[in-house]
Coordinates of C-alpha atoms in Angstrom, one line a residue:
M1 CA 395.7 -55.7 37.4
D2 CA 395.8 -53.5 40.5
A3 CA 393.2 -51.1 41.6
A4 CA 394.2 -47.7 39.3
A5 CA 394.5 -49.9 36.5
A6 CA 390.3 -51.9 36.6
A7 CA 389.6 -47.9 37.7
D8 CA 390.3 -46.8 34.3
L9 CA 389.1 -50.0 33.0
L10 CA 386.0 -49.4 33.9
D11 CA 385.8 -45.6 33.4
G12 CA 387.0 -46.2 29.6
G13 CA 390.2 -44.3 29.5
N14 CA 388.8 -41.2 30.4
G15 CA 388.2 -41.5 34.2
K16 CA 383.8 -40.7 34.4
N17 CA 382.4 -43.3 35.2
K18 CA 379.1 -45.0 33.0
P19 CA 375.4 -45.9 34.4
P20 CA 374.8 -49.2 34.2
R21 CA 372.2 -49.4 31.4
R22 CA 370.0 -51.3 34.0
R23 CA 369.4 -48.0 35.9
C24 CA 368.3 -46.5 32.4
H25 CA 365.9 -48.8 32.0
Y26 CA 364.8 -48.1 35.1
C27 CA 364.5 -44.0 34.5
N28 CA 362.9 -44.4 31.2
T29 CA 360.3 -46.2 32.8
T30 CA 359.6 -43.7 35.2
A31 CA 359.6 -40.8 32.9
I32 CA 356.6 -43.5 30.8
T33 CA 354.7 -43.5 33.3
L34 CA 355.0 -40.2 35.6
L35 CA 353.5 -39.5 31.1
M36 CA 351.3 -41.8 31.1
F37 CA 349.7 -40.6 34.8
V38 CA 349.6 -37.0 32.9
L39 CA 348.1 -37.9 29.6
T40 CA 346.0 -39.2 31.6
N41 CA 344.2 -37.2 34.1
T42 CA 345.0 -34.2 30.9
V43 CA 342.6 -36.2 29.3
S44 CA 340.3 -36.8 32.1
I45 CA 339.8 -33.4 32.7
V46 CA 339.3 -32.3 29.5
V47 CA 336.7 -35.0 29.3
S48 CA 334.5 -33.7 31.7
S49 CA 335.1 -30.0 31.4
G50 CA 333.4 -31.0 28.2
A51 CA 335.3 -29.8 25.4
G52 CA 336.8 -33.3 24.9
S53 CA 333.5 -34.2 24.6
S54 CA 333.6 -33.2 21.4
F55 CA 336.9 -33.1 19.9
L56 CA 335.8 -36.7 20.6
R57 CA 332.5 -37.1 19.0
R58 CA 334.5 -35.3 16.1
Y59 CA 336.9 -37.8 15.3
N60 CA 333.9 -40.7 16.5
Y61 CA 336.2 -41.5 19.1
K62 CA 335.8 -45.1 20.3
P63 CA 337.2 -45.2 24.2
S64 CA 337.0 -48.9 24.5
N65 CA 339.4 -49.3 21.4
I66 CA 342.2 -47.7 23.1
R67 CA 345.7 -49.4 22.7
L68 CA 348.6 -46.9 23.1
W69 CA 351.1 -49.5 22.5
D70 CA 351.4 -53.6 23.4
G71 CA 353.3 -54.6 27.2
G72 CA 351.7 -55.0 30.0
S73 CA 352.1 -51.3 31.4
S74 CA 350.6 -50.3 28.7
A75 CA 347.3 -52.8 28.4
L76 CA 347.3 -51.7 32.1
L77 CA 347.3 -48.3 31.4
A78 CA 345.4 -48.2 29.3
A79 CA 341.7 -50.2 31.0
D80 CA 343.0 -48.0 33.3
L81 CA 342.3 -45.1 31.1
N82 CA 338.7 -46.8 29.9
T83 CA 337.6 -47.2 32.9
T84 CA 338.1 -43.6 33.7
Q85 CA 336.3 -43.1 30.6
S86 CA 333.7 -45.1 31.3
D87 CA 333.0 -43.3 34.5
L88 CA 333.0 -39.9 33.3
A89 CA 330.6 -41.3 30.1
A90 CA 327.7 -42.4 33.3
S91 CA 328.6 -38.7 35.3
R92 CA 328.1 -37.4 32.0
A93 CA 324.5 -39.3 31.9
E94 CA 323.6 -38.8 34.7
L95 CA 324.7 -35.1 34.8
A96 CA 322.3 -34.5 31.5
A97 CA 319.4 -36.3 33.7
L98 CA 320.2 -33.9 36.3
H99 CA 319.2 -30.6 34.0
A100 CA 316.3 -32.3 32.5
R101 CA 314.8 -32.7 35.4
V102 CA 316.1 -29.4 36.6
R103 CA 314.4 -28.0 33.1
T104 CA 311.0 -30.1 33.7
A105 CA 310.9 -28.0 37.4
N106 CA 311.3 -24.9 35.9
E107 CA 308.8 -25.1 33.6
L108 CA 306.7 -26.6 36.4
L109 CA 307.4 -23.2 38.6
R110 CA 307.4 -21.2 35.5
T111 CA 303.9 -22.0 34.9
L112 CA 302.8 -21.9 38.2
L113 CA 303.6 -19.0 38.7
D114 CA 302.1 -17.4 35.7
A115 CA 299.4 -19.0 36.7
M116 CA 299.4 -17.3 39.7
S117 CA 300.3 -13.9 38.1
T118 CA 296.4 -14.1 36.0
R119 CA 294.7 -15.2 38.7
N120 CA 296.0 -12.6 41.1
T121 CA 295.7 -10.6 38.1
A122 CA 292.2 -11.0 36.9
T123 CA 291.0 -10.8 40.6
G124 CA 292.8 -7.4 41.3
G125 CA 294.5 -8.4 44.0
D126 CA 294.0 -8.0 47.4
T127 CA 290.9 -5.3 47.4
L128 CA 291.7 -4.1 50.6
A129 CA 295.0 -3.6 49.5
A130 CA 293.6 -2.1 46.2
G131 CA 292.3 0.8 48.9
W132 CA 289.4 -0.1 49.7
K133 CA 288.0 0.1 52.7
R134 CA 286.4 -3.4 53.3
E135 CA 286.3 -6.7 51.6
L136 CA 283.9 -6.4 48.4
T137 CA 281.0 -8.9 48.5
G138 CA 277.6 -9.5 47.0
E139 CA 276.0 -7.8 43.7
L140 CA 279.3 -5.1 43.5
K141 CA 281.7 -7.3 44.3
L142 CA 280.3 -9.3 41.1
A143 CA 280.0 -6.2 39.0
V144 CA 283.4 -5.0 39.4
E145 CA 285.6 -8.1 39.2
P146 CA 286.6 -9.2 35.5
H147 CA 284.6 -12.1 33.4
G148 CA 285.6 -13.6 30.1
T149 CA 285.1 -12.3 26.4
G150 CA 286.0 -15.2 24.3
T151 CA 289.1 -15.9 22.3
N152 CA 291.9 -13.6 21.8
A153 CA 294.4 -14.1 19.3
T154 CA 296.7 -16.2 21.0
G155 CA 293.9 -19.0 21.8
G156 CA 293.5 -17.8 25.6
A157 CA 290.2 -15.7 27.4
P158 CA 291.1 -12.3 28.3
A159 CA 289.7 -11.0 31.2
A160 CA 287.8 -8.2 30.3
F161 CA 287.4 -5.5 33.4
P162 CA 284.4 -3.5 33.8
A163 CA 284.9 -0.4 33.4
L164 CA 285.0 1.9 36.9
G165 CA 285.9 5.1 37.9
H166 CA 289.2 4.9 39.8
A167 CA 287.9 7.2 42.9
C168 CA 284.5 4.9 43.4
V169 CA 287.4 3.4 47.0
R170 CA 286.6 6.7 48.2
V171 CA 282.9 6.0 48.3
Q172 CA 283.1 3.3 49.4
D173 CA 279.6 3.9 51.7
D174 CA 277.7 5.4 48.8
L175 CA 278.7 2.7 46.0
E176 CA 277.8 -0.2 48.6
R177 CA 274.2 1.5 49.1
Y178 CA 273.8 2.3 45.2
M179 CA 274.4 -1.8 45.0
S180 CA 272.3 -2.8 47.6
Y181 CA 269.2 -4.3 45.4
T182 CA 267.4 -7.5 44.2
P183 CA 268.8 -9.4 41.2
G184 CA 266.5 -9.2 39.0
G185 CA 263.7 -6.7 40.7
E186 CA 263.7 -3.0 40.5
C187 CA 266.3 -0.7 41.0
P188 CA 265.5 2.2 43.9
S189 CA 264.7 5.3 42.5
D190 CA 267.9 6.8 43.3
E191 CA 269.0 9.5 40.9
A192 CA 270.4 11.4 43.0
L193 CA 272.7 9.0 44.8
A194 CA 274.2 8.3 41.5
H195 CA 274.7 11.8 40.9
R196 CA 276.4 12.1 44.0
L197 CA 278.7 9.3 43.1
M198 CA 279.8 10.1 40.0
R199 CA 280.3 14.0 41.2
S200 CA 282.6 12.6 43.9
G201 CA 285.2 10.4 40.7
C202 CA 283.1 7.3 41.2
E203 CA 282.6 7.6 37.7
P204 CA 281.3 5.4 35.0
L205 CA 278.8 3.7 37.8
P206 CA 279.3 -0.4 37.6
R207 CA 276.2 -2.1 36.5
R208 CA 273.4 -2.8 38.3
R209 CA 271.2 -6.5 37.6
C210 CA 267.6 -4.9 38.2
R211 CA 264.8 -3.2 36.2
A212 CA 265.4 0.4 35.8
P213 CA 261.4 1.6 37.2
S214 CA 258.4 3.5 35.1
P215 CA 256.6 6.5 36.8
K216 CA 253.2 5.1 37.7
G217 CA 250.2 7.1 35.8
Y218 CA 252.9 6.9 32.8
T219 CA 251.6 8.4 29.5
H220 CA 253.1 8.4 25.9
P221 CA 254.3 11.9 25.1
L222 CA 253.2 14.0 22.8
P223 CA 254.6 14.0 18.9
L224 CA 257.0 16.0 17.5
P225 CA 257.2 19.0 16.9
A226 CA 254.6 19.6 19.4
S227 CA 256.7 18.3 22.5
L228 CA 259.1 20.5 22.2
W229 CA 257.3 23.4 23.0
A230 CA 255.5 21.8 25.5
A231 CA 255.7 21.2 29.2
P232 CA 255.6 17.4 30.0
P233 CA 253.6 16.1 32.8
D234 CA 254.6 14.9 36.4
A235 CA 253.5 12.0 35.8
A236 CA 256.2 11.2 33.1
V237 CA 259.0 11.8 35.6
L238 CA 260.3 9.0 38.3
W239 CA 260.1 10.1 42.2
D240 CA 263.4 10.1 43.5
A241 CA 263.5 10.6 47.1
Y242 CA 266.6 12.0 46.9
L243 CA 266.0 14.9 45.0
P244 CA 264.9 18.3 46.8
C245 CA 263.0 18.7 43.4
K246 CA 261.2 15.6 43.0
N247 CA 259.1 16.9 39.8
Y248 CA 259.0 19.4 37.2
S249 CA 256.7 21.5 38.9
C250 CA 259.7 22.7 41.0
L251 CA 261.5 23.3 38.2
M252 CA 259.1 25.9 37.0
P253 CA 257.9 28.4 39.4
A254 CA 256.3 31.1 38.6
T255 CA 259.3 33.5 38.2
P256 CA 261.2 35.2 35.3
A257 CA 264.0 32.9 35.7
S258 CA 261.7 29.4 35.0
F259 CA 261.5 26.6 33.0
D260 CA 257.7 26.8 32.6
L261 CA 257.6 26.2 28.7
R262 CA 253.8 27.0 29.1
R263 CA 254.7 30.7 30.4
R264 CA 258.0 31.1 28.7
R265 CA 257.6 29.3 25.1
K266 CA 257.8 32.4 22.7
E267 CA 261.3 33.8 24.5
E268 CA 262.6 30.2 25.2
K269 CA 261.8 29.8 21.2
A270 CA 263.0 33.7 20.8
R271 CA 266.7 32.4 21.4
W272 CA 269.6 32.4 19.2
A273 CA 267.1 34.3 16.7
R274 CA 269.3 37.8 17.0
D275 CA 272.9 38.8 16.3
D276 CA 273.6 41.8 17.5
G277 CA 277.4 41.6 16.5
T278 CA 278.8 41.3 20.2
L279 CA 277.9 38.6 22.3
E280 CA 274.6 37.0 20.8
Y281 CA 275.3 35.4 17.8
S282 CA 272.2 33.6 15.7
I283 CA 272.3 30.2 14.7
A284 CA 271.5 31.6 11.0
A285 CA 274.3 33.0 11.4
V286 CA 277.0 30.4 12.9
L287 CA 275.1 27.9 10.4
A288 CA 275.8 30.7 7.3
S289 CA 279.9 30.2 8.1
R290 CA 279.4 26.4 7.1
P291 CA 279.2 24.9 3.7
N292 CA 275.2 24.5 3.5
G293 CA 273.2 21.4 4.8
T294 CA 276.9 20.1 6.0
V295 CA 275.9 20.8 10.2
R296 CA 274.2 18.0 11.0
V297 CA 275.1 16.9 14.5
G298 CA 275.9 18.4 17.0
H299 CA 276.5 18.5 21.2
D300 CA 275.5 21.0 23.4
L301 CA 277.3 21.3 27.0
A302 CA 274.3 23.3 28.3
G303 CA 276.2 23.2 32.4
G304 CA 272.4 22.2 33.8
G305 CA 271.1 24.6 36.2
E306 CA 273.7 26.7 35.5
T307 CA 271.9 28.3 32.0
T308 CA 269.7 30.7 31.9
Y309 CA 267.4 28.9 29.6
A310 CA 265.5 25.4 29.7
P311 CA 267.4 21.9 29.1
G312 CA 267.2 21.3 25.9
T313 CA 265.7 24.1 24.4
F314 CA 269.3 24.8 22.1
A315 CA 268.8 20.9 20.9
A316 CA 264.8 21.9 20.6
R317 CA 266.4 25.2 18.1
M318 CA 268.6 23.1 16.2
M319 CA 266.4 20.1 15.6
E320 CA 264.1 22.4 13.8
R321 CA 266.7 23.1 11.6
G322 CA 267.5 19.8 11.0
V323 CA 270.5 19.1 13.2
T324 CA 270.6 16.8 15.5
V325 CA 272.2 17.9 18.7
V326 CA 272.7 15.9 22.3
T327 CA 272.0 18.1 26.0
A328 CA 274.8 17.4 28.3
A329 CA 271.9 18.0 31.2
V330 CA 273.4 17.4 34.7
S331 CA 270.6 16.4 37.4
D332 CA 272.0 17.9 40.4
G333 CA 269.2 18.4 42.9
A334 CA 266.3 18.3 39.4
P335 CA 265.1 15.6 37.0
R336 CA 266.8 17.8 34.9
N337 CA 268.3 14.5 32.1
S338 CA 264.1 13.3 32.3
F339 CA 263.3 17.2 31.2
V340 CA 265.2 16.9 28.4
A341 CA 264.3 13.4 26.9
A342 CA 260.1 14.5 28.1
R343 CA 261.0 17.2 25.5
G344 CA 261.7 14.3 22.6
L345 CA 265.3 15.5 23.3
V346 CA 268.7 12.9 23.9
S347 CA 270.2 13.7 26.9
V348 CA 273.4 12.5 28.5
H349 CA 274.6 12.8 32.2
V350 CA 278.5 14.6 32.4
T351 CA 279.7 15.6 35.6
A352 CA 282.9 17.4 36.3
A353 CA 284.2 13.9 36.6
H354 CA 283.3 12.4 33.4
H355 CA 286.5 14.3 31.5
R356 CA 286.0 12.4 28.4
L357 CA 282.8 13.3 26.0
P358 CA 280.8 10.7 25.6
F359 CA 281.6 10.4 21.0
F360 CA 284.4 8.8 19.1
D361 CA 287.1 10.8 17.6
R362 CA 286.3 13.4 14.8
T363 CA 282.3 12.7 14.7
L364 CA 280.5 16.2 15.0
D365 CA 279.7 19.2 13.5
I366 CA 279.5 21.7 16.5
V367 CA 279.6 21.9 19.7
H368 CA 277.6 24.5 21.8
E369 CA 278.9 25.8 25.2
A370 CA 277.3 28.0 26.6
A371 CA 277.0 29.3 30.9
G372 CA 279.6 28.0 32.0
G373 CA 279.0 24.3 30.6
L374 CA 282.6 23.8 29.6
G375 CA 283.4 24.7 33.6
V376 CA 281.2 21.7 34.6
L377 CA 282.9 19.4 31.7
A378 CA 286.0 21.2 33.7
G379 CA 285.1 20.1 37.1
G380 CA 284.0 24.1 37.9
G381 CA 286.5 26.8 39.1
D382 CA 289.8 28.1 37.5
D383 CA 292.1 25.2 37.3
V384 CA 293.6 26.4 33.8
M385 CA 295.4 22.8 33.5
M386 CA 291.6 21.1 33.9
M387 CA 290.2 23.5 31.1
E388 CA 293.2 22.5 29.1
F389 CA 291.7 18.7 29.1
A390 CA 288.1 20.0 28.5
L391 CA 289.1 21.8 25.6
F392 CA 290.9 19.1 24.2
D393 CA 288.5 16.2 24.6
V394 CA 286.5 19.2 22.5
Y395 CA 288.4 19.6 20.2
R396 CA 288.9 15.1 19.7
V397 CA 285.1 14.7 18.7
L398 CA 285.0 17.5 16.3
R399 CA 285.8 17.5 13.0
P400 CA 287.5 18.7 10.8
G401 CA 286.4 21.8 10.0
G402 CA 283.7 21.6 12.9
L403 CA 282.4 24.4 14.9
F404 CA 283.4 25.4 18.6
W405 CA 280.5 27.4 19.6
I406 CA 281.6 29.4 23.3
D407 CA 278.3 31.3 24.5
H408 CA 278.7 33.3 27.2
Y409 CA 281.6 31.8 29.1
P410 CA 282.4 33.4 32.6
C411 CA 285.5 34.5 32.5
A412 CA 287.9 36.6 34.9
A413 CA 289.1 39.7 33.7
A414 CA 292.5 38.6 33.9
H415 CA 292.3 35.6 32.6
V416 CA 290.5 36.6 29.5
N417 CA 293.8 37.1 26.7
A418 CA 296.7 36.2 29.2
T419 CA 295.5 32.4 29.2
F420 CA 291.7 31.5 28.0
A421 CA 292.7 33.2 24.8
R422 CA 295.8 31.6 24.4
M423 CA 295.5 28.5 25.5
V424 CA 291.7 28.1 23.0
V425 CA 294.9 29.1 19.5
E426 CA 298.2 28.1 20.9
R427 CA 297.8 25.2 22.8
V428 CA 294.6 23.6 21.7
G429 CA 295.1 25.1 17.9
F430 CA 291.5 26.3 17.0
R431 CA 291.2 29.0 14.1
K432 CA 289.7 32.2 15.6
L433 CA 286.2 32.8 13.3
R434 CA 284.4 35.5 15.5
W435 CA 285.6 36.6 19.0
N436 CA 283.7 38.9 21.2
T437 CA 284.3 39.6 25.1
G438 CA 282.4 41.6 27.2
R439 CA 281.9 42.9 30.6
G440 CA 279.6 40.8 33.0
K441 CA 277.8 41.1 36.1
G442 CA 280.4 41.6 39.5
K443 CA 283.5 43.0 39.9
G444 CA 286.2 41.9 37.3
R445 CA 283.7 39.3 35.7
W446 CA 283.1 39.0 32.1
Y447 CA 282.0 37.5 29.4
I448 CA 283.2 36.0 26.3
S449 CA 281.1 34.3 23.3
A450 CA 283.5 33.8 20.1
L451 CA 283.1 31.0 16.8
L452 CA 286.1 29.0 16.9
E453 CA 286.7 26.0 13.9
K454 CA 289.3 23.0 14.3
P455 CA 291.7 23.3 11.5
M456 CA 290.5 20.8 8.1
M457 CA 294.4 20.0 8.8
A458 CA 296.5 19.8 12.0

C-alpha cells in the first residue's frame, strides 16, 4: 500500500484527519476539572456571603455527605469541597463570636455613656461653664445641686433640680453672702439683701438650713378685726441691718402721705366707699357686678411704696366684706410685708423678676391692680412686651367670669387707647365692663380705671 492509500485509509476515505480517542478523553477530563473548580469557588462565595447558609439550612444540607460521583477524581474534589465547607463553618462561628463580643462591648460603652450623661445632668455639669464666676461651695452648692425624689414610672430615681432664678449667676457675690450662715443656727436678718437679689432676677432664692429669727420683745398681735386698723408696735418687726427703714415708725411719719393708721384710720377705712362714675370705683359697685357671694378670694397688686394707701388696706376692706385677698407688697427699703402680716392679712413678695403670680390657674375671683402694681409685675417702665406677659398671667389666675379691677393705672397718653386698651381686649381677651380714663399729674400723663371680666368661655 502506498502512502496515498494509507493516508486515505486513515482519513476514512474523506480526506480529513480524526482526533484520536485518547485526546478526546483528555479534553473531557480537563473540562470537568475546570467545571469543578468553578463550582467549588461559586459554592464558597455563596456560603461566605450568607446566602448559601440559608439555602443549606433550608434543604438540610450536610457538607459531610457530599458525593458528586464515584471515582478517584470526584472523591478528591469532594474531599476538598468538604474541607472548604468546614473551614467556612469555622470562620462563620468565629465571626459570630466576634459579633457577640462587639455587641457586648457596645452595650457596655452605651451604659457607660448613659451613666456619664446622667451624672453630668444631675450635677449640672461644669459650674463655670454654666456661667458662675467661681466654683460653688458650701451651703450654696448643697442648696442648688439636685437630689433624688423617689421612684418614677420606669423604676429609676429621678433627680429633682431646686428652683433657682436664672439670673443668680450674675449676682454670685450677693448670693454667696446670702448663703453664708451657720447651718442649724439662726438666719441673718437680711430681708433687704434678699429683696435686692430678687430684683436682680435671682428669684426664687435657694432655701437655707437656718432658723428664721424672731424680733426681741415680740408680743401676740391684736385679734381680728381690731388688728386691721391698729398700728402695729415696732416690737413686731425684725430689725434688719440692710433696710434703710428698720421699723414701722419710719413708715408712719407725721405727714399726710404716711401709713399711720392711728392718724389716718378714718381716711383709710373710707377708701373705695364712693363711686363717682369716672376713675373712682367703689367696692360695693364692683361686687355688685357678680352674683352675690361669688367673689370670695382675690389678689391685690398694690405695687409696694407706689400706692397712696397703707399696705394691706384693700385686703382689710375686702375682708370686712367676707372676701379673702392676698396682698403683694414689696419690701423695698421698708418692712411693708411685715406691716401687712401684723394687720392679720396675708402678703406675698412679688418683684419685677417674678413674672408668674404665685397662684394656680383659674383660682381667683378678683385681681386688683392699684397705682402701678401691674407695672411692678411687668418690670416697670413702658415695656409693652413685659406688660403683655403680666396681663396674660393675670388672665391665667382668674377663673372664668373673674374680675380684673384696674385702679388708677398710670399710663402715657399716647398708649392709653393705641397700646394698652388694644392689648387688654384684643390681645389678652378681657371683656370691658367699665372703662374710664382721666388726666393725671404731669405732662402727657393719664390714668386708667377699668373693670374687666375674663369671659366664661374662651
